[in-house]
mmCIF file of C-alpha atoms (C1' of nucleotides) in Angstrom:
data_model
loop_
_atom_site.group_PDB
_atom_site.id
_atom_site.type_symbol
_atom_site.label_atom_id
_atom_site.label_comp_id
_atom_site.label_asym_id
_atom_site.label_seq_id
_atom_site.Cartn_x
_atom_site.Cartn_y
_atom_site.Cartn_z
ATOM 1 C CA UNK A 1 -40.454 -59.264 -29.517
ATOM 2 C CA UNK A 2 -43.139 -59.575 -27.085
ATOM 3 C CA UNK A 3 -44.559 -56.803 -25.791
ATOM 4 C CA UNK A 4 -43.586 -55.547 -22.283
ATOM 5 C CA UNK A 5 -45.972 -54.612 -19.271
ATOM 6 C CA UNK A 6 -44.494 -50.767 -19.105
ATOM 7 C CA UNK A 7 -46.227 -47.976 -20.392
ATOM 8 C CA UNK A 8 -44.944 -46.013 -23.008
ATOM 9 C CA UNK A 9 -43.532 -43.439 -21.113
ATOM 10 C CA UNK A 10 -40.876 -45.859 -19.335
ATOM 11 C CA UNK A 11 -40.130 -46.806 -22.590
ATOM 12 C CA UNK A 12 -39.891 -43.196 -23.601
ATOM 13 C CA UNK A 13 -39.636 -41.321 -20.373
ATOM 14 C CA UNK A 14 -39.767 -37.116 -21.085
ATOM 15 C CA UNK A 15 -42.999 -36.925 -23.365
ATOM 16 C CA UNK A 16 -44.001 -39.198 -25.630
ATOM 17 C CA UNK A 17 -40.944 -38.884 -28.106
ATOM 18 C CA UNK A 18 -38.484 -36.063 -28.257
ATOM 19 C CA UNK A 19 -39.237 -33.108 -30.478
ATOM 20 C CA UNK A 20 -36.672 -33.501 -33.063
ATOM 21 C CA UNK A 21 -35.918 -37.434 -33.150
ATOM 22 C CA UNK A 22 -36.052 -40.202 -35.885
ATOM 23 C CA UNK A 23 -39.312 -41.488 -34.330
ATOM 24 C CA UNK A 24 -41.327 -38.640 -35.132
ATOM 25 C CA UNK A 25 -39.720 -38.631 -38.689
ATOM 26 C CA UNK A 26 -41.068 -41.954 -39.132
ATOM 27 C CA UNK A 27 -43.827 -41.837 -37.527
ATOM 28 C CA UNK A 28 -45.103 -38.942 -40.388
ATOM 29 C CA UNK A 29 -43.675 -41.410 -42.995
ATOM 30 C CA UNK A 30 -45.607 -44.443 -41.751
ATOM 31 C CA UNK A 31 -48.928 -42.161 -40.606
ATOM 32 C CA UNK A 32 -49.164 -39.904 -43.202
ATOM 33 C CA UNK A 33 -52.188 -39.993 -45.433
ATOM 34 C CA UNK A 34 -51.200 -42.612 -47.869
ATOM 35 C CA UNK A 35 -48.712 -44.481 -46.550
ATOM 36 C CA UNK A 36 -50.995 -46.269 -43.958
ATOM 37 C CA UNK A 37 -53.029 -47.324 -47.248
ATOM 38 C CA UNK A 38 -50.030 -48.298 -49.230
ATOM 39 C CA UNK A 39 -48.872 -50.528 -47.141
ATOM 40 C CA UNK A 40 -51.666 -51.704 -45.994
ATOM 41 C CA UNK A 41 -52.228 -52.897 -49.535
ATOM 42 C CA UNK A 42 -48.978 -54.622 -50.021
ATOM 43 C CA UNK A 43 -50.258 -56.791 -47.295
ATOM 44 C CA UNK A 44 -51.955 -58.674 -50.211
ATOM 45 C CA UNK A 45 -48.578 -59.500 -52.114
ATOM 46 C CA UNK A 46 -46.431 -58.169 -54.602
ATOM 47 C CA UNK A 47 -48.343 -55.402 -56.257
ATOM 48 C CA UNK A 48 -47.543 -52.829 -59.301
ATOM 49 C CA UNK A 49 -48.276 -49.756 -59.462
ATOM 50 C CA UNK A 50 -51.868 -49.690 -61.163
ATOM 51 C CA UNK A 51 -53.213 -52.142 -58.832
ATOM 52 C CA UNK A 52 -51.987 -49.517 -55.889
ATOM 53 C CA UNK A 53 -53.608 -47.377 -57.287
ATOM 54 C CA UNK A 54 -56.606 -49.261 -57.538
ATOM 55 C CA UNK A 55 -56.085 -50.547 -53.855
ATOM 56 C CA UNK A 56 -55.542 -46.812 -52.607
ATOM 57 C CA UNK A 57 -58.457 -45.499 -53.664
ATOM 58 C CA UNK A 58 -58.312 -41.452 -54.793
ATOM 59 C CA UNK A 59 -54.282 -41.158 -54.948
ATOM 60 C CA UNK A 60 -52.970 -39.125 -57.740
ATOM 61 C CA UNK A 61 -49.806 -40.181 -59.492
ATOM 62 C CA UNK A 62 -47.522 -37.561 -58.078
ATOM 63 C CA UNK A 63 -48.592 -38.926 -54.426
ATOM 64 C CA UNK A 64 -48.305 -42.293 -55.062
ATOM 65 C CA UNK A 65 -44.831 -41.630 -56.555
ATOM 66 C CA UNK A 66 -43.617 -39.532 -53.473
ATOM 67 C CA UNK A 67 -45.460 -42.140 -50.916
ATOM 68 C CA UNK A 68 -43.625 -44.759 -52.512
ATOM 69 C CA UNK A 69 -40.428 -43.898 -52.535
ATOM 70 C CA UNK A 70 -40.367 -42.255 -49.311
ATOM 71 C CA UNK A 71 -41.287 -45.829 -48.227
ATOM 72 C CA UNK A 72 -38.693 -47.318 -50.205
ATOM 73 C CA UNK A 73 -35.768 -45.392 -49.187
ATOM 74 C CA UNK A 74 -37.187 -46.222 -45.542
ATOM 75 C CA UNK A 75 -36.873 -49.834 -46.567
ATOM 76 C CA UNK A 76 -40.071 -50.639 -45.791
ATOM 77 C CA UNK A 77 -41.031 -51.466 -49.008
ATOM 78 C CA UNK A 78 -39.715 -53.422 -52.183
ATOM 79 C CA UNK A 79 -39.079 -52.203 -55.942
ATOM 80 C CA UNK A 80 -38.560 -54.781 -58.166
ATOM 81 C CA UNK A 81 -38.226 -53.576 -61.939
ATOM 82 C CA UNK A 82 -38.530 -56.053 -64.982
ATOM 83 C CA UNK A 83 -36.562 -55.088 -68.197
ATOM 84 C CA UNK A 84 -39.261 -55.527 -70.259
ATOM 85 C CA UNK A 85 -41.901 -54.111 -72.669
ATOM 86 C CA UNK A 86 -43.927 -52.780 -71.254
ATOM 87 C CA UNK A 87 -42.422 -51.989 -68.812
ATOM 88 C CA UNK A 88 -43.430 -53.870 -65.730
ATOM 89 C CA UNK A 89 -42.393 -52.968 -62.132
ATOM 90 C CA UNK A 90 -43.534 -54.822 -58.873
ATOM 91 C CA UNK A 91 -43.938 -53.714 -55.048
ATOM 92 C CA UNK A 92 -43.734 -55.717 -52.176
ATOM 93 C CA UNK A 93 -43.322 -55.556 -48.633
ATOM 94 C CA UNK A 94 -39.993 -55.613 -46.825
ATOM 95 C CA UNK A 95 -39.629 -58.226 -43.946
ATOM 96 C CA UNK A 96 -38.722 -54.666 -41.711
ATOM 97 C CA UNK A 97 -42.606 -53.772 -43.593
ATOM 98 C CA UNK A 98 -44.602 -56.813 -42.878
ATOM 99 C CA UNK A 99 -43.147 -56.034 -39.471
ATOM 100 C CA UNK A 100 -45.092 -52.801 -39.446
ATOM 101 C CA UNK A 101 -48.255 -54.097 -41.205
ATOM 102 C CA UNK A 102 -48.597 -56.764 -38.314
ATOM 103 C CA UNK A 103 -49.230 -53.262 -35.952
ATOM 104 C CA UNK A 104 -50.621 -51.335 -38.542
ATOM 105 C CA UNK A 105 -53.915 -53.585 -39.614
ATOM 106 C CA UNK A 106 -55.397 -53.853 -36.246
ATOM 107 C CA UNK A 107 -55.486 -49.987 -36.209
ATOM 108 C CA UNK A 108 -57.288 -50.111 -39.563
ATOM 109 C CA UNK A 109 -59.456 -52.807 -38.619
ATOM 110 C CA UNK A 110 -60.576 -50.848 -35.484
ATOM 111 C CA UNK A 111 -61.288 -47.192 -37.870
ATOM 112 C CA UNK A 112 -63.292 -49.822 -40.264
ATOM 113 C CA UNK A 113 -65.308 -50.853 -37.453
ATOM 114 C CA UNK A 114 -65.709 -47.850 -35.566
ATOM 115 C CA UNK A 115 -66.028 -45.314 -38.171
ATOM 116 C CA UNK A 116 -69.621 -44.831 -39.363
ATOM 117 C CA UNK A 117 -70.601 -44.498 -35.818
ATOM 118 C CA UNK A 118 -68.313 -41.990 -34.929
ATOM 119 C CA UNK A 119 -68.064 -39.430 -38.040
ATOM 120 C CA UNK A 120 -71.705 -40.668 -39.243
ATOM 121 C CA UNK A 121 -72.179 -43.338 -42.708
ATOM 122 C CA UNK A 122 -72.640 -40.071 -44.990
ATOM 123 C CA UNK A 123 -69.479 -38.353 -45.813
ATOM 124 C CA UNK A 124 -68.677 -35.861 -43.179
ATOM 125 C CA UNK B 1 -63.621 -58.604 -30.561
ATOM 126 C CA UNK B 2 -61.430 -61.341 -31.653
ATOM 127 C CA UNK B 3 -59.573 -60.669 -34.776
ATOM 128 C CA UNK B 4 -60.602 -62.913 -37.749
ATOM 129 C CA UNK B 5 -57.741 -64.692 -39.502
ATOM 130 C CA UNK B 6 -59.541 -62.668 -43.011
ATOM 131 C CA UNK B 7 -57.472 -60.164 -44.559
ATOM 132 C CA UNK B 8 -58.107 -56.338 -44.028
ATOM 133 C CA UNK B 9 -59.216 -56.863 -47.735
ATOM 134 C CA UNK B 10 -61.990 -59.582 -47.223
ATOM 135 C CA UNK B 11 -63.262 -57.170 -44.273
ATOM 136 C CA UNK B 12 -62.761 -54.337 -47.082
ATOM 137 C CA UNK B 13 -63.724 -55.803 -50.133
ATOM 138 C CA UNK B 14 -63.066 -53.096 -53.166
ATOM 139 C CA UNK B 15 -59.930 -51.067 -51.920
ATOM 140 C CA UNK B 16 -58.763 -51.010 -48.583
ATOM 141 C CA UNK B 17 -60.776 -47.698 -48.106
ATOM 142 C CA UNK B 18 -63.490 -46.306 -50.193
ATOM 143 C CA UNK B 19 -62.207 -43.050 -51.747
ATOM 144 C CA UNK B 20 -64.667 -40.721 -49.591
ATOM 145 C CA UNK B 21 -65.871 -42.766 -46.667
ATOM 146 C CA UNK B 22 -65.931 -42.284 -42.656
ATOM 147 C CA UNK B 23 -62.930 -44.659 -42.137
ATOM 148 C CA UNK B 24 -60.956 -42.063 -44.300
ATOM 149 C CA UNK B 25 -61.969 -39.175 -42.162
ATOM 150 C CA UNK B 26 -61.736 -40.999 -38.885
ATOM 151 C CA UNK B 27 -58.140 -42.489 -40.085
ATOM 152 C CA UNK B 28 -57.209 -38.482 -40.874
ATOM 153 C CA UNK B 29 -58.264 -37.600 -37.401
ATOM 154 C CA UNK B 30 -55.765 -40.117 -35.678
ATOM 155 C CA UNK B 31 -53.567 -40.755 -38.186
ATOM 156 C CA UNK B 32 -52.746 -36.655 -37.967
ATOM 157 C CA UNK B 33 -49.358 -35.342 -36.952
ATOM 158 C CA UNK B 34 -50.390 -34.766 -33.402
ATOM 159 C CA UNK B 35 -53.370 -36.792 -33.199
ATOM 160 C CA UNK B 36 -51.178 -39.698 -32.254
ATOM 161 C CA UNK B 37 -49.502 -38.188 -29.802
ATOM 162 C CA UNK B 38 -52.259 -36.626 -27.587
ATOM 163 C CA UNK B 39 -53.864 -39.965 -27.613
ATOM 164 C CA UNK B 40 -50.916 -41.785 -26.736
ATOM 165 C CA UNK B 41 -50.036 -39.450 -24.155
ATOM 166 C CA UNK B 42 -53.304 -39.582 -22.264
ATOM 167 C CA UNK B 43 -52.877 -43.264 -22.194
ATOM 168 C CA UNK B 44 -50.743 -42.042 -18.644
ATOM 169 C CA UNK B 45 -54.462 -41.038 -17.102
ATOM 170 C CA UNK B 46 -56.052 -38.047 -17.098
ATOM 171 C CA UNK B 47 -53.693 -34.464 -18.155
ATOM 172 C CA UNK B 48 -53.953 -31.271 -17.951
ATOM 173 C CA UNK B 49 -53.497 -28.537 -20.664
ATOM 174 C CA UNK B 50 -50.144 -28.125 -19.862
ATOM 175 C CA UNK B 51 -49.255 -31.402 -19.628
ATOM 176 C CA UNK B 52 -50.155 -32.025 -22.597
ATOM 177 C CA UNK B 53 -48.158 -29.246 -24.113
ATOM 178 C CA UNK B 54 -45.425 -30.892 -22.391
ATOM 179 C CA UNK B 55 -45.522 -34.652 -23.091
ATOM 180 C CA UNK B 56 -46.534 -33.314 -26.845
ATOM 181 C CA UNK B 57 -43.326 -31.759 -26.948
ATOM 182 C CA UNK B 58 -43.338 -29.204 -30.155
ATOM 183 C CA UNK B 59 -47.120 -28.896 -30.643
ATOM 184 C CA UNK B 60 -48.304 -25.347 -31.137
ATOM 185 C CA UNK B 61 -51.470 -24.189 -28.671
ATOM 186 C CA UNK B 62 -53.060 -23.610 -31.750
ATOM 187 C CA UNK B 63 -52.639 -27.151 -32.845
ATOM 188 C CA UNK B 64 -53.172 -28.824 -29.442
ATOM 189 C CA UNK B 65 -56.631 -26.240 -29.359
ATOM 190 C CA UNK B 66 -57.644 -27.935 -32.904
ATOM 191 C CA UNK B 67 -56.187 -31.751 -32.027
ATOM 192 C CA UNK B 68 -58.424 -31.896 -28.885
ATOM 193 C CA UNK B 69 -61.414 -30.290 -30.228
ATOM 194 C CA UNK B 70 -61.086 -33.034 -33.278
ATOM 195 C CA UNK B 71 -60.722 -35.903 -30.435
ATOM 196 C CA UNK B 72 -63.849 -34.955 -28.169
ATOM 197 C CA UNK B 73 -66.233 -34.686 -31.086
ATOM 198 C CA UNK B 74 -64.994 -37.597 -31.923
ATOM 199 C CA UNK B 75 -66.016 -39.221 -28.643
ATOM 200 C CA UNK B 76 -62.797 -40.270 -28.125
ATOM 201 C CA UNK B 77 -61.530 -37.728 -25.603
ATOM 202 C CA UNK B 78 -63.434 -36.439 -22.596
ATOM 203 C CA UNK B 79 -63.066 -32.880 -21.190
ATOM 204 C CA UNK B 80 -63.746 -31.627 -17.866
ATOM 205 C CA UNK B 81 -63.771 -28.496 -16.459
ATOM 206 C CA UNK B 82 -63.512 -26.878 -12.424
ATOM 207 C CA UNK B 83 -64.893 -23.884 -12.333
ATOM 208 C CA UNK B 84 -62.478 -22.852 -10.176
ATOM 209 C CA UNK B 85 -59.863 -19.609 -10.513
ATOM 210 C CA UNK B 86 -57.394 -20.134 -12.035
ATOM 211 C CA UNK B 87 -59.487 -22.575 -14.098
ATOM 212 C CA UNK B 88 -58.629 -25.987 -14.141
ATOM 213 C CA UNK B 89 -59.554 -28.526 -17.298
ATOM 214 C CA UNK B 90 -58.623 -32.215 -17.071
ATOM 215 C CA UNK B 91 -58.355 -34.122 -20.022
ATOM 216 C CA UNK B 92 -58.859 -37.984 -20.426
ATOM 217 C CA UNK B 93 -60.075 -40.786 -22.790
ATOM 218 C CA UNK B 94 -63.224 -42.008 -23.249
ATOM 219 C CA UNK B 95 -63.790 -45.786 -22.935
ATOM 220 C CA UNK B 96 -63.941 -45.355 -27.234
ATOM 221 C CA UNK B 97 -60.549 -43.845 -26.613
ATOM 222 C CA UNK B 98 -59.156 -46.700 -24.947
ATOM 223 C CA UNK B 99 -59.918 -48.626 -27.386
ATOM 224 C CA UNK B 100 -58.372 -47.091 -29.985
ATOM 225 C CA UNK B 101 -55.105 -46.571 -28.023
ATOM 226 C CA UNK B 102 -54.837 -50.122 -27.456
ATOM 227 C CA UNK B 103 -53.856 -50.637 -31.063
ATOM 228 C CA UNK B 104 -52.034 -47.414 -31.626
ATOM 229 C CA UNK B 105 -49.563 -48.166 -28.982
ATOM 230 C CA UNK B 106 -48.318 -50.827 -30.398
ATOM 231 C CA UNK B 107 -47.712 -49.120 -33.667
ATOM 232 C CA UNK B 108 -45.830 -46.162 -31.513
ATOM 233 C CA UNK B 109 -43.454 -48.983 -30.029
ATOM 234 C CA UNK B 110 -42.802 -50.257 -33.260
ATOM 235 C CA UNK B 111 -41.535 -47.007 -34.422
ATOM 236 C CA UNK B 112 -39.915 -46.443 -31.080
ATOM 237 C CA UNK B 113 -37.593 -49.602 -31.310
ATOM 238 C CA UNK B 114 -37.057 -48.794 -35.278
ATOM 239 C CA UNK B 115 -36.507 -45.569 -35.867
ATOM 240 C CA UNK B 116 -32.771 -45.093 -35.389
ATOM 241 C CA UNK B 117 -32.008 -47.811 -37.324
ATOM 242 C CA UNK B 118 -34.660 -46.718 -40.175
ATOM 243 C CA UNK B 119 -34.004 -43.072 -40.276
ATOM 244 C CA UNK B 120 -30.712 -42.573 -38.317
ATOM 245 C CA UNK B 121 -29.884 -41.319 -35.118
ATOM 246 C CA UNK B 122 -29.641 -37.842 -36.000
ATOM 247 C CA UNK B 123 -32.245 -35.332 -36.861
ATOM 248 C CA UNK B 124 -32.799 -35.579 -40.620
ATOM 249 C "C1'" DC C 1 -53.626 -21.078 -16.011
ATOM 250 C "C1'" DC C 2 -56.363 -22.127 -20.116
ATOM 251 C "C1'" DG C 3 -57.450 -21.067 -23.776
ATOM 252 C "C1'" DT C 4 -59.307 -18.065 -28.611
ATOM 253 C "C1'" DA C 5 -58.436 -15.198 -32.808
ATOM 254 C "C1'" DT C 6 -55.834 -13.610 -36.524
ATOM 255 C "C1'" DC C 7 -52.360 -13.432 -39.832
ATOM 256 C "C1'" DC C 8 -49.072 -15.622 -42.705
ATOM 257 C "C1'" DC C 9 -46.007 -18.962 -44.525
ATOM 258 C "C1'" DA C 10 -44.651 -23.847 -45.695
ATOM 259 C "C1'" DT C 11 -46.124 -28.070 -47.072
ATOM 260 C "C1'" DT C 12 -49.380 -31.117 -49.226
ATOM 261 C "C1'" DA C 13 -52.005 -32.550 -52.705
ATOM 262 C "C1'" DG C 14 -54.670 -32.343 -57.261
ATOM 263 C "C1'" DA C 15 -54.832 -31.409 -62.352
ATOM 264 C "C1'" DT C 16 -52.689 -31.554 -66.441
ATOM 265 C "C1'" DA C 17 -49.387 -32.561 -69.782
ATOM 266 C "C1'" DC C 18 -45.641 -35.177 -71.391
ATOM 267 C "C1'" DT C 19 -42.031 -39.375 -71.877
ATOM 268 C "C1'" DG C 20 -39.554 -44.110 -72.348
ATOM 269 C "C1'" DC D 1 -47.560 -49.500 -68.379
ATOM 270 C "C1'" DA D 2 -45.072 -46.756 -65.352
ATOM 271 C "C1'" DG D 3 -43.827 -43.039 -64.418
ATOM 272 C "C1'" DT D 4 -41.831 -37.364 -64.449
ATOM 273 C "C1'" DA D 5 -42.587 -32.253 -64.605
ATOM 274 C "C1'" DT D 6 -44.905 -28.177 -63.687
ATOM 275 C "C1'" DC D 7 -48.304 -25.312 -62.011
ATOM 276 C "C1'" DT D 8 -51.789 -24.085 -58.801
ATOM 277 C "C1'" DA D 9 -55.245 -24.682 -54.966
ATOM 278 C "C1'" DA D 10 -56.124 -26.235 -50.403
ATOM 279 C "C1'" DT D 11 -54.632 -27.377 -46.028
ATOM 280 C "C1'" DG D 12 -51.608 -27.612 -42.034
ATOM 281 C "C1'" DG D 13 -49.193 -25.416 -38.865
ATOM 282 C "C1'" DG D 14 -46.356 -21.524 -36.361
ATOM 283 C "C1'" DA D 15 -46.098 -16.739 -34.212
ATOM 284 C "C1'" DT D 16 -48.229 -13.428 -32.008
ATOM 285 C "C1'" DA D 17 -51.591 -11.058 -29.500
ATOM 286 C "C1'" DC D 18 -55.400 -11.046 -26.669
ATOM 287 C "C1'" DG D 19 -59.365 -12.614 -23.146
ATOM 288 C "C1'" DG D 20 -61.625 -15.177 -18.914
#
DNA sequence: CCGTATCCCATTAGATACTG
DNA sequence: CAGTATCTAATGGGATACGG
């Protein structure tokens, strides 16, 4: 799993990925508005689904819905539903989506570090 | 510039964003549908327009116009222009730019190596 | 060759209301 | 609590045409 010395584009020669190919399907899965936040929550355990929506701050229900089952039928994330009531249903992280999370925090660390001096502290 | 063994939540106490804060806006700038991609692509030195349109395969001049305006007032892409005939514009990142590719590339490999598995070979 | 401007459609996302 | 359904507004993105 380590990483190799070749740039991208040996890895990928012909543009960074083909037009029409899996990786740009999940690529908008993973990179689209709230799934980055999603799973970057689930990197602090099993969740349900008010704490996400706690944790992503500003998500309706119908997005949080669609995000998560995208995610899920990705296999990226867990659903774990308890017969009970109330009803009670937990999320988790996939080994294939702590995978991810390990590449996708140090991009969010670097836009929490980097942010207010590029777009400005105020809301822009 | 040594990551700290916190979570992304210690470093983000509250959420892992604030609802309407910079990181959100910067993270919508890179996280975008071609964002990505003309970052990652300039990651092979400096490009031209057209190569851009070509490693970019798909992206619209419209959206490549709007993606690299985005970037550069962002400080994280750096145009230059010949005022020669025909013109001639070279694009290239910015140190800031760099930066940020460093952890995005990882993320693109991830999804590189995954994708067929995740989504299927085929177009879906 | 390197763009800008305009129009228009498809997708995304929010608000609201309702259910087991 | 954990969702689904529906409707509408905002945005993203493509096609085309045009200009330096």
């Amino acid at each position: 799993m380590a990483e190799s010395t070749e740039t991208i584009f040996e890895q990928f020669p012909g543009g960074v990925f083909p037009a029409a190919c899996s990786s740009r399907v999940l690529l908008d899965h993973v990179m689209s508005k709230w799934g980055v936040l999603v799973l970057v929550s689930l990197t602090d355990g099993p969740q349900r689904w008010s704490d996400l929506r706690r944790r992503a701050q500003g998500i309706s229900e119908k997005m949080l819905a669609q995000t998560l089952r995208t995610l899920e039928a990705d296999g990226l994330v867990h659903r774990e539903q308890q017969p009970v009531m109330p009803p009670r249903v937990d999320y988790s992280l996939t080994p294939l989506g702590e995978e991810l999370a390990e590449v996708l925090v140090p991009l969010l660390r670097w836009v929490g570090r980097n942010a207010d001096a590029i777009i400005g502290p105020a809301t822009s």
